[in-house]
mmCIF file of C-alpha atoms and ligand atoms in Angstrom:
data_model
loop_
_atom_site.group_PDB
_atom_site.id
_atom_site.type_symbol
_atom_site.label_atom_id
_atom_site.label_comp_id
_atom_site.label_asym_id
_atom_site.label_seq_id
_atom_site.Cartn_x
_atom_site.Cartn_y
_atom_site.Cartn_z
ATOM 1 C CA MET A 668 34.373 -11.059 25.076
ATOM 2 C CA ILE A 669 33.197 -10.365 21.114
ATOM 3 C CA LEU A 670 34.327 -7.118 19.351
ATOM 4 C CA THR A 671 32.088 -5.682 16.718
ATOM 5 C CA VAL A 672 33.223 -2.944 14.222
ATOM 6 C CA THR A 673 30.919 -0.245 12.719
ATOM 7 C CA LEU A 674 33.093 2.029 10.512
ATOM 8 C CA ASN A 675 29.832 3.829 9.469
ATOM 9 C CA ALA A 676 27.899 4.113 12.696
ATOM 10 C CA ALA A 677 24.670 6.046 13.018
ATOM 11 C CA LEU A 678 22.165 7.801 15.330
ATOM 12 C CA ASP A 679 18.908 5.821 14.190
ATOM 13 C CA ILE A 680 15.677 8.175 14.744
ATOM 14 C CA THR A 681 12.309 6.893 14.106
ATOM 15 C CA TYR A 682 9.580 8.997 13.704
ATOM 16 C CA ARG A 683 5.959 7.149 14.010
ATOM 17 C CA VAL A 684 3.037 9.066 12.099
ATOM 18 C CA PRO A 685 -0.740 7.816 11.879
ATOM 19 C CA ALA A 686 -0.466 7.516 8.216
ATOM 20 C CA LEU A 687 2.211 8.897 5.721
ATOM 21 C CA THR A 688 0.958 11.027 2.959
ATOM 22 C CA PRO A 689 3.096 12.821 0.265
ATOM 23 C CA HIS A 690 2.997 16.995 0.397
ATOM 24 C CA ALA A 691 0.929 16.867 3.942
ATOM 25 C CA SER A 692 2.129 17.883 7.287
ATOM 26 C CA HIS A 693 2.359 15.164 9.731
ATOM 27 C CA ARG A 694 2.066 14.981 13.613
ATOM 28 C CA VAL A 695 4.637 12.806 15.201
ATOM 29 C CA THR A 696 2.947 10.600 17.734
ATOM 30 C CA GLU A 697 6.529 8.850 18.951
ATOM 31 C CA VAL A 698 10.162 9.498 18.544
ATOM 32 C CA THR A 699 12.796 7.221 19.507
ATOM 33 C CA GLU A 700 16.688 7.561 19.174
ATOM 34 C CA ARG A 701 19.206 5.069 19.350
ATOM 35 C CA PRO A 702 22.610 3.875 18.047
ATOM 36 C CA GLY A 703 22.610 2.253 15.104
ATOM 37 C CA GLY A 704 24.830 0.878 12.142
ATOM 38 C CA LYS A 705 25.065 -2.795 11.611
ATOM 39 C CA GLY A 706 28.002 -3.688 14.188
ATOM 40 C CA LEU A 707 26.042 -1.939 16.925
ATOM 41 C CA ASN A 708 22.756 -3.901 15.967
ATOM 42 C CA VAL A 709 24.790 -7.244 15.900
ATOM 43 C CA ALA A 710 26.189 -5.927 19.520
ATOM 44 C CA ARG A 711 22.644 -5.291 21.033
ATOM 45 C CA VAL A 712 21.488 -8.758 19.976
ATOM 46 C CA LEU A 713 24.694 -10.191 21.380
ATOM 47 C CA ALA A 714 24.239 -8.324 24.725
ATOM 48 C CA ALA A 715 20.486 -9.457 24.751
ATOM 49 C CA LEU A 716 21.855 -13.060 24.549
ATOM 50 C CA GLY A 717 24.295 -12.470 27.672
ATOM 51 C CA HIS A 718 27.565 -11.840 25.841
ATOM 52 C CA ASP A 719 29.968 -8.898 26.835
ATOM 53 C CA VAL A 720 30.647 -7.001 23.552
ATOM 54 C CA THR A 721 33.081 -4.093 22.837
ATOM 55 C CA VAL A 722 32.144 -1.866 20.059
ATOM 56 C CA THR A 723 34.227 0.188 17.886
ATOM 57 C CA GLY A 724 34.304 2.509 14.917
ATOM 58 C CA PHE A 725 33.910 5.943 14.489
ATOM 59 C CA ALA A 726 31.918 8.531 16.657
ATOM 60 C CA GLY A 727 32.207 12.533 16.172
ATOM 61 C CA GLY A 728 30.130 15.572 16.803
ATOM 62 C CA ASP A 729 26.936 15.954 18.659
ATOM 63 C CA THR A 730 25.171 13.047 17.211
ATOM 64 C CA GLY A 731 28.309 10.939 18.015
ATOM 65 C CA ARG A 732 28.038 12.436 21.562
ATOM 66 C CA ALA A 733 24.325 11.501 21.697
ATOM 67 C CA LEU A 734 25.027 7.809 20.322
ATOM 68 C CA ARG A 735 27.888 7.437 23.166
ATOM 69 C CA ASP A 736 25.475 8.572 25.897
ATOM 70 C CA ARG A 737 22.781 6.119 25.048
ATOM 71 C CA LEU A 738 25.408 3.436 24.359
ATOM 72 C CA ALA A 739 26.458 4.011 28.163
ATOM 73 C CA THR A 740 23.105 3.027 29.420
ATOM 74 C CA GLU A 741 23.098 -0.316 27.356
ATOM 75 C CA PRO A 742 24.183 -3.453 29.598
ATOM 76 C CA HIS A 743 26.923 -5.935 28.351
ATOM 77 C CA ILE A 744 28.140 -2.957 25.842
ATOM 78 C CA THR A 745 31.508 -1.401 26.123
ATOM 79 C CA ASP A 746 32.213 1.653 24.104
ATOM 80 C CA ALA A 747 35.571 1.668 22.280
ATOM 81 C CA LEU A 748 34.618 3.818 19.341
ATOM 82 C CA ALA A 749 37.220 6.045 18.173
ATOM 83 C CA PRO A 750 36.673 9.904 17.575
ATOM 84 C CA VAL A 751 36.523 11.347 14.182
ATOM 85 C CA ALA A 752 36.342 15.348 13.506
ATOM 86 C CA GLY A 753 32.938 15.122 11.369
ATOM 87 C CA ALA A 754 29.472 14.591 12.972
ATOM 88 C CA THR A 755 28.358 11.193 13.035
ATOM 89 C CA ARG A 756 25.489 10.373 10.483
ATOM 90 C CA ARG A 757 21.723 10.284 11.262
ATOM 91 C CA THR A 758 19.366 7.694 9.843
ATOM 92 C CA VAL A 759 15.735 8.856 9.724
ATOM 93 C CA ALA A 760 13.109 5.825 9.717
ATOM 94 C CA VAL A 761 9.354 7.218 9.085
ATOM 95 C CA VAL A 762 7.058 4.732 10.211
ATOM 96 C CA ASP A 763 3.509 4.577 8.845
ATOM 97 C CA ALA A 764 1.369 3.508 11.895
ATOM 98 C CA ALA A 765 -1.690 2.462 9.701
ATOM 99 C CA THR A 766 0.161 0.135 7.402
ATOM 100 C CA GLY A 767 3.443 -0.461 9.083
ATOM 101 C CA ASP A 768 5.388 0.565 6.116
ATOM 102 C CA THR A 769 8.768 2.111 6.882
ATOM 103 C CA THR A 770 10.591 5.320 4.785
ATOM 104 C CA GLN A 771 14.102 5.393 5.151
ATOM 105 C CA LEU A 772 16.449 8.280 5.093
ATOM 106 C CA ASN A 773 20.091 7.840 5.400
ATOM 107 C CA GLU A 774 22.723 10.407 5.760
ATOM 108 C CA PRO A 775 26.188 9.500 4.187
ATOM 109 C CA GLY A 776 28.306 9.842 7.247
ATOM 110 C CA PRO A 777 31.624 11.779 7.938
ATOM 111 C CA ALA A 778 34.398 11.446 5.806
ATOM 112 C CA VAL A 779 37.503 9.818 7.687
ATOM 113 C CA ALA A 780 40.810 11.864 7.713
ATOM 114 C CA PRO A 781 44.014 9.660 7.141
ATOM 115 C CA ALA A 782 45.380 10.340 10.773
ATOM 116 C CA GLU A 783 41.878 9.296 12.146
ATOM 117 C CA TRP A 784 42.056 6.209 10.107
ATOM 118 C CA ALA A 785 45.865 5.327 11.590
ATOM 119 C CA ALA A 786 44.623 5.937 15.142
ATOM 120 C CA PHE A 787 41.564 3.675 14.820
ATOM 121 C CA LEU A 788 43.874 0.797 13.222
ATOM 122 C CA ASP A 789 46.280 1.145 16.489
ATOM 123 C CA SER A 790 43.141 0.918 18.878
ATOM 124 C CA TYR A 791 41.675 -1.912 16.829
ATOM 125 C CA GLU A 792 44.942 -3.841 17.019
ATOM 126 C CA GLU A 793 45.291 -3.203 20.862
ATOM 127 C CA LEU A 794 41.605 -4.479 21.077
ATOM 128 C CA VAL A 795 42.022 -7.894 19.256
ATOM 129 C CA ARG A 796 44.939 -8.617 21.150
ATOM 130 C CA ARG A 797 43.181 -8.501 24.686
ATOM 131 C CA ASP A 798 42.837 -11.276 26.806
ATOM 132 C CA GLY A 799 39.584 -13.270 26.540
ATOM 133 C CA MET A 800 38.967 -11.682 22.827
ATOM 134 C CA ALA A 801 36.644 -14.639 21.115
ATOM 135 C CA ALA A 802 35.658 -13.084 17.946
ATOM 136 C CA VAL A 803 35.522 -10.108 15.518
ATOM 137 C CA ALA A 804 32.931 -8.847 13.616
ATOM 138 C CA LEU A 805 33.278 -6.154 10.636
ATOM 139 C CA CYS A 806 30.066 -5.045 9.608
ATOM 140 C CA GLY A 807 28.248 -2.665 6.825
ATOM 141 C CA SER A 808 29.810 -0.047 4.481
ATOM 142 C CA LEU A 809 32.871 2.144 4.600
ATOM 143 C CA PRO A 810 32.326 5.812 5.340
ATOM 144 C CA PRO A 811 34.271 8.061 2.774
ATOM 145 C CA GLY A 812 37.890 8.478 3.400
ATOM 146 C CA VAL A 813 38.481 4.810 4.673
ATOM 147 C CA PRO A 814 40.389 2.564 2.157
ATOM 148 C CA VAL A 815 38.532 0.103 -0.038
ATOM 149 C CA GLY A 816 40.788 -2.676 1.402
ATOM 150 C CA ALA A 817 40.073 -1.656 5.041
ATOM 151 C CA TYR A 818 38.342 -4.852 5.957
ATOM 152 C CA ALA A 819 41.164 -7.079 4.300
ATOM 153 C CA LEU A 820 43.553 -5.403 6.639
ATOM 154 C CA LEU A 821 41.279 -5.643 9.622
ATOM 155 C CA ILE A 822 40.898 -9.467 8.794
ATOM 156 C CA ARG A 823 44.728 -9.735 8.607
ATOM 157 C CA SER A 824 45.269 -8.565 12.108
ATOM 158 C CA ALA A 825 42.638 -10.535 13.754
ATOM 159 C CA ARG A 826 43.911 -13.603 12.000
ATOM 160 C CA ALA A 827 47.590 -12.657 13.000
ATOM 161 C CA ALA A 828 46.206 -12.556 16.394
ATOM 162 C CA ARG A 829 44.613 -15.813 16.136
ATOM 163 C CA VAL A 830 41.070 -14.364 16.798
ATOM 164 C CA PRO A 831 38.385 -15.642 14.574
ATOM 165 C CA VAL A 832 36.821 -12.864 12.337
ATOM 166 C CA LEU A 833 33.435 -12.622 10.429
ATOM 167 C CA LEU A 834 32.823 -10.195 7.656
ATOM 168 C CA ASP A 835 29.389 -8.795 6.447
ATOM 169 C CA THR A 836 29.678 -6.417 4.048
ATOM 170 C CA SER A 837 29.270 -5.834 0.193
ATOM 171 C CA GLY A 838 31.027 -4.602 -3.431
ATOM 172 C CA GLU A 839 34.519 -4.091 -3.439
ATOM 173 C CA PRO A 840 34.967 -4.010 0.239
ATOM 174 C CA LEU A 841 33.427 -7.701 0.432
ATOM 175 C CA ARG A 842 35.593 -8.796 -2.670
ATOM 176 C CA ARG A 843 38.813 -7.592 -1.338
ATOM 177 C CA GLY A 844 37.792 -8.770 2.339
ATOM 178 C CA VAL A 845 37.275 -12.494 1.089
ATOM 179 C CA ALA A 846 40.438 -12.598 -0.420
ATOM 180 C CA ALA A 847 41.918 -11.789 2.938
ATOM 181 C CA ARG A 848 40.749 -15.196 4.365
ATOM 182 C CA PRO A 849 38.063 -14.313 6.928
ATOM 183 C CA ASP A 850 36.842 -17.286 9.132
ATOM 184 C CA VAL A 851 33.321 -16.486 8.161
ATOM 185 C CA VAL A 852 31.656 -14.236 5.536
ATOM 186 C CA LYS A 853 27.973 -13.776 5.612
ATOM 187 C CA PRO A 854 26.596 -12.247 2.269
ATOM 188 C CA ASN A 855 22.671 -12.088 1.503
ATOM 189 C CA ALA A 856 21.674 -13.465 -1.981
ATOM 190 C CA ASP A 857 22.493 -9.881 -3.854
ATOM 191 C CA GLU A 858 25.572 -9.617 -2.253
ATOM 192 C CA LEU A 859 26.812 -13.102 -3.232
ATOM 193 C CA ALA A 860 25.657 -12.586 -6.773
ATOM 194 C CA GLU A 861 27.686 -9.398 -7.206
ATOM 195 C CA LEU A 862 30.711 -11.341 -5.732
ATOM 196 C CA THR A 863 30.626 -14.425 -7.589
ATOM 197 C CA GLY A 864 28.394 -13.396 -10.761
ATOM 198 C CA SER A 865 26.212 -16.272 -9.991
ATOM 199 C CA HIS A 866 22.403 -16.100 -8.902
ATOM 200 C CA GLU A 867 22.630 -19.974 -8.192
ATOM 201 C CA PRO A 868 23.246 -20.002 -4.083
ATOM 202 C CA ASP A 869 25.075 -23.564 -3.958
ATOM 203 C CA ARG A 870 27.383 -22.610 -6.982
ATOM 204 C CA ALA A 871 27.776 -19.074 -5.627
ATOM 205 C CA THR A 872 28.450 -20.173 -2.071
ATOM 206 C CA ARG A 873 31.218 -22.714 -2.975
ATOM 207 C CA ASP A 874 32.670 -20.098 -5.293
ATOM 208 C CA ALA A 875 33.092 -17.159 -2.535
ATOM 209 C CA ARG A 876 34.566 -20.121 -0.461
ATOM 210 C CA ARG A 877 37.184 -20.777 -3.083
ATOM 211 C CA ARG A 878 38.022 -16.886 -3.215
ATOM 212 C CA GLY A 879 39.129 -17.216 0.269
ATOM 213 C CA ALA A 880 36.740 -17.411 3.102
ATOM 214 C CA HIS A 881 36.911 -20.272 5.278
ATOM 215 C CA ALA A 882 33.301 -20.537 5.672
ATOM 216 C CA VAL A 883 30.324 -18.902 3.751
ATOM 217 C CA VAL A 884 27.057 -18.645 5.407
ATOM 218 C CA ALA A 885 24.691 -17.088 2.740
ATOM 219 C CA SER A 886 21.533 -15.691 3.946
ATOM 220 C CA LEU A 887 18.447 -16.256 1.381
ATOM 221 C CA GLY A 888 15.810 -14.147 3.148
ATOM 222 C CA ALA A 889 13.027 -16.101 4.028
ATOM 223 C CA ASP A 890 14.450 -19.210 2.715
ATOM 224 C CA GLY A 891 16.949 -19.218 5.468
ATOM 225 C CA LEU A 892 20.830 -20.048 5.659
ATOM 226 C CA LEU A 893 23.153 -22.076 3.374
ATOM 227 C CA ALA A 894 26.444 -22.600 4.837
ATOM 228 C CA VAL A 895 29.564 -24.174 3.114
ATOM 229 C CA THR A 896 32.361 -24.821 5.924
ATOM 230 C CA ALA A 897 35.701 -26.871 6.396
ATOM 231 C CA ASP A 898 33.336 -29.295 8.299
ATOM 232 C CA GLY A 899 30.583 -29.650 5.827
ATOM 233 C CA GLY A 900 27.640 -27.937 4.404
ATOM 234 C CA TRP A 901 24.121 -27.311 5.770
ATOM 235 C CA ARG A 902 21.024 -25.679 4.877
ATOM 236 C CA ALA A 903 18.683 -24.086 7.839
ATOM 237 C CA ARG A 904 15.324 -23.150 7.239
ATOM 238 C CA PRO A 905 12.885 -21.251 9.401
ATOM 239 C CA PRO A 906 9.583 -23.437 10.205
ATOM 240 C CA LYS A 907 7.506 -20.610 8.654
ATOM 241 C CA ARG A 908 7.926 -17.295 6.676
ATOM 242 C CA VAL A 909 7.216 -14.450 9.158
ATOM 243 C CA ARG A 910 5.753 -11.214 8.453
ATOM 244 C CA GLY A 911 7.357 -7.883 9.496
ATOM 245 C CA ASN A 912 10.392 -5.757 8.924
ATOM 246 C CA PRO A 913 13.452 -7.738 7.362
ATOM 247 C CA THR A 914 15.889 -4.874 7.840
ATOM 248 C CA GLY A 915 18.334 -5.991 10.523
ATOM 249 C CA ALA A 916 17.441 -9.492 9.860
ATOM 250 C CA GLY A 917 20.945 -10.428 8.562
ATOM 251 C CA ASP A 918 22.300 -8.461 11.515
ATOM 252 C CA SER A 919 20.753 -10.987 14.008
ATOM 253 C CA ALA A 920 21.767 -13.824 12.007
ATOM 254 C CA VAL A 921 25.327 -12.526 12.184
ATOM 255 C CA ALA A 922 24.712 -12.279 16.287
ATOM 256 C CA GLY A 923 23.633 -15.814 16.341
ATOM 257 C CA LEU A 924 26.521 -17.102 14.383
ATOM 258 C CA LEU A 925 28.962 -15.286 16.384
ATOM 259 C CA SER A 926 27.326 -16.423 19.909
ATOM 260 C CA GLY A 927 27.462 -19.810 18.846
ATOM 261 C CA LEU A 928 31.042 -19.611 17.778
ATOM 262 C CA ALA A 929 31.994 -17.882 20.910
ATOM 263 C CA GLU A 930 30.331 -20.675 22.905
ATOM 264 C CA HIS A 931 31.937 -23.423 20.783
ATOM 265 C CA LEU A 932 28.753 -24.757 19.418
ATOM 266 C CA PRO A 933 28.859 -27.042 16.515
ATOM 267 C CA TRP A 934 27.922 -25.439 12.931
ATOM 268 C CA PRO A 935 24.310 -27.101 12.968
ATOM 269 C CA ASP A 936 23.327 -25.426 16.365
ATOM 270 C CA ARG A 937 24.975 -22.081 15.341
ATOM 271 C CA LEU A 938 22.851 -22.127 12.234
ATOM 272 C CA ALA A 939 19.646 -22.877 13.970
ATOM 273 C CA ARG A 940 20.321 -19.919 16.520
ATOM 274 C CA ALA A 941 20.866 -17.570 13.733
ATOM 275 C CA VAL A 942 17.884 -18.544 11.611
ATOM 276 C CA ALA A 943 15.701 -18.548 14.867
ATOM 277 C CA LEU A 944 17.078 -14.985 15.933
ATOM 278 C CA SER A 945 16.694 -13.527 12.386
ATOM 279 C CA ALA A 946 12.939 -14.681 12.276
ATOM 280 C CA ALA A 947 12.546 -13.356 15.537
ATOM 281 C CA THR A 948 14.262 -9.840 14.300
ATOM 282 C CA VAL A 949 11.711 -9.757 11.286
ATOM 283 C CA VAL A 950 8.841 -9.979 13.915
ATOM 284 C CA ALA A 951 9.996 -6.956 16.006
ATOM 285 C CA PRO A 952 9.490 -3.618 14.648
ATOM 286 C CA VAL A 953 13.004 -2.106 15.145
ATOM 287 C CA ALA A 954 16.089 -3.328 13.609
ATOM 288 C CA GLY A 955 18.604 -4.453 16.048
ATOM 289 C CA GLU A 956 15.861 -6.013 18.336
ATOM 290 C CA PHE A 957 14.260 -9.554 18.256
ATOM 291 C CA ASP A 958 11.111 -10.915 20.041
ATOM 292 C CA ALA A 959 12.618 -13.306 22.875
ATOM 293 C CA ALA A 960 9.119 -15.267 22.738
ATOM 294 C CA THR A 961 9.461 -15.874 18.986
ATOM 295 C CA TYR A 962 13.131 -16.829 19.252
ATOM 296 C CA GLU A 963 12.185 -19.547 22.134
ATOM 297 C CA ASP A 964 9.498 -20.947 19.975
ATOM 298 C CA LEU A 965 11.333 -21.140 16.658
ATOM 299 C CA LEU A 966 14.714 -22.243 17.785
ATOM 300 C CA PRO A 967 13.621 -25.987 18.515
ATOM 301 C CA ARG A 968 11.655 -25.921 15.226
ATOM 302 C CA VAL A 969 14.626 -24.611 12.829
ATOM 303 C CA ALA A 970 15.255 -27.440 10.236
ATOM 304 C CA VAL A 971 19.031 -27.857 9.577
ATOM 305 C CA THR A 972 19.948 -30.658 6.945
ATOM 306 C CA GLY A 973 23.236 -31.676 5.893
ATOM 307 C CA GLN A 974 24.660 -31.140 2.010
ATOM 308 C CA VAL A 975 26.920 -32.922 0.004
ATOM 309 C CA THR A 976 29.151 -30.188 -1.020
ATOM 310 C CA ALA A 977 31.297 -30.813 -4.174
ATOM 311 C CA ALA A 978 34.370 -28.879 -3.808
HETATM 312 P P1 LIG B 367 20.083 -6.900 6.744
HETATM 313 O O1 LIG B 367 19.032 -5.867 6.400
HETATM 314 O O2 LIG B 367 20.429 -7.153 8.177
HETATM 315 O O3 LIG B 367 21.609 -6.535 5.946
HETATM 316 P P2 LIG B 367 20.154 -9.308 5.138
HETATM 317 O O4 LIG B 367 19.721 -8.936 3.634
HETATM 318 O O5 LIG B 367 21.609 -9.319 4.988
HETATM 319 O O6 LIG B 367 19.724 -8.522 6.018
HETATM 320 P P3 LIG B 367 18.305 -11.540 4.760
HETATM 321 O O7 LIG B 367 18.803 -12.609 3.904
HETATM 322 O O8 LIG B 367 17.400 -10.537 3.982
HETATM 323 O O9 LIG B 367 19.769 -10.868 5.166
HETATM 324 O O10 LIG B 367 17.806 -12.140 6.159
HETATM 325 C C1 LIG B 367 18.641 -12.852 7.152
HETATM 326 C C2 LIG B 367 18.039 -13.949 7.814
HETATM 327 O O11 LIG B 367 16.793 -13.490 8.389
HETATM 328 C C3 LIG B 367 17.810 -15.189 6.716
HETATM 329 O O12 LIG B 367 18.782 -15.931 6.478
HETATM 330 C C4 LIG B 367 16.383 -15.867 7.332
HETATM 331 O O13 LIG B 367 17.206 -16.704 8.453
HETATM 332 C C5 LIG B 367 15.919 -14.767 8.128
HETATM 333 N N1 LIG B 367 14.554 -14.330 7.537
HETATM 334 C C6 LIG B 367 14.601 -13.279 6.883
HETATM 335 N N2 LIG B 367 13.324 -12.768 6.263
HETATM 336 C C7 LIG B 367 12.784 -13.900 6.828
HETATM 337 C C8 LIG B 367 10.998 -14.027 7.027
HETATM 338 N N3 LIG B 367 10.315 -13.311 6.129
HETATM 339 N N4 LIG B 367 10.752 -15.165 7.634
HETATM 340 C C9 LIG B 367 11.644 -15.916 8.324
HETATM 341 N N5 LIG B 367 12.855 -15.514 8.255
HETATM 342 C C10 LIG B 367 13.463 -14.661 7.778
HETATM 343 MG MG1 LIG B 368 17.736 -8.450 2.985
HETATM 344 MG MG1 LIG B 369 23.053 -7.663 5.598
#
């Protein structure tokens, strides 16, 4: 069992229109609604790989109910979302069918009251201590009302329960989270530069590790992954740059790393899986989904090379 945490979950709504034009009225040709937010995207990819996943975070109001109703129909996913009085946010993606370009509108999400945060913490403590819990992923931004050190707290309790914990966030929650010594942190290039002040990935990745993370896996867009771990350093590159929608590629990289961790694969195999899955996600039109044929095709062709990592 793998646990993913999405404190800022969303109901993702996608409208498809023939062509998007400012000041014009548009006929919507297709509407889809699905549970969203980074940890839920990670969970969906893990479920597609055959892992059992429990999802937690917050859900509330009519949109929270709609999100949970849909989650209930998804195989391998168990809903452990905690209640919040405000309504779960919606995100709206407007896809221009002619160009494939997406215009994204994101609501901020409801504020979390102190009592709601306390109740979430109790349920999280119970979840990480369950028998068979193989890993925890903490994903995305923090909603209003949640303390900025929230991820640091969740990392400490996972580690106290001896469950490996991966962090994927940005800004101050990332900075404080890294200092709490997560097993893995997965920043993208911007998040890594903001954390370390360096735009040089090798240097920044080693710096992030010195700040406390046991392993740092930096995602560098079409250039793949750069990992620095206690067992060594690696570069993993996709065999080719693929075209498509890169939103959610990082979430699929996280899913690949976690599934490999849960299956006790060595680091190079985890990285290859993460790179193939995330490229297969760029090819798929919707975040949190990947193209299975592309994944199978790319997996044996990902180049993973060892790197000498000066401390
Ligand atoms: P997210 O929107 O999910 O938060 P991110 O910004 O965290 O994404 P990126 O570094 O953009 O993550 O992408 C994650 C991984 O996806 C990369 O490390 C790479 O393996 C893969 N990837 C991204 N873009 C491409 C591409 N054009 N071609 C092939 N692989 C890609
Ligand atoms: Mg990106
Ligand atoms: Mg990301």
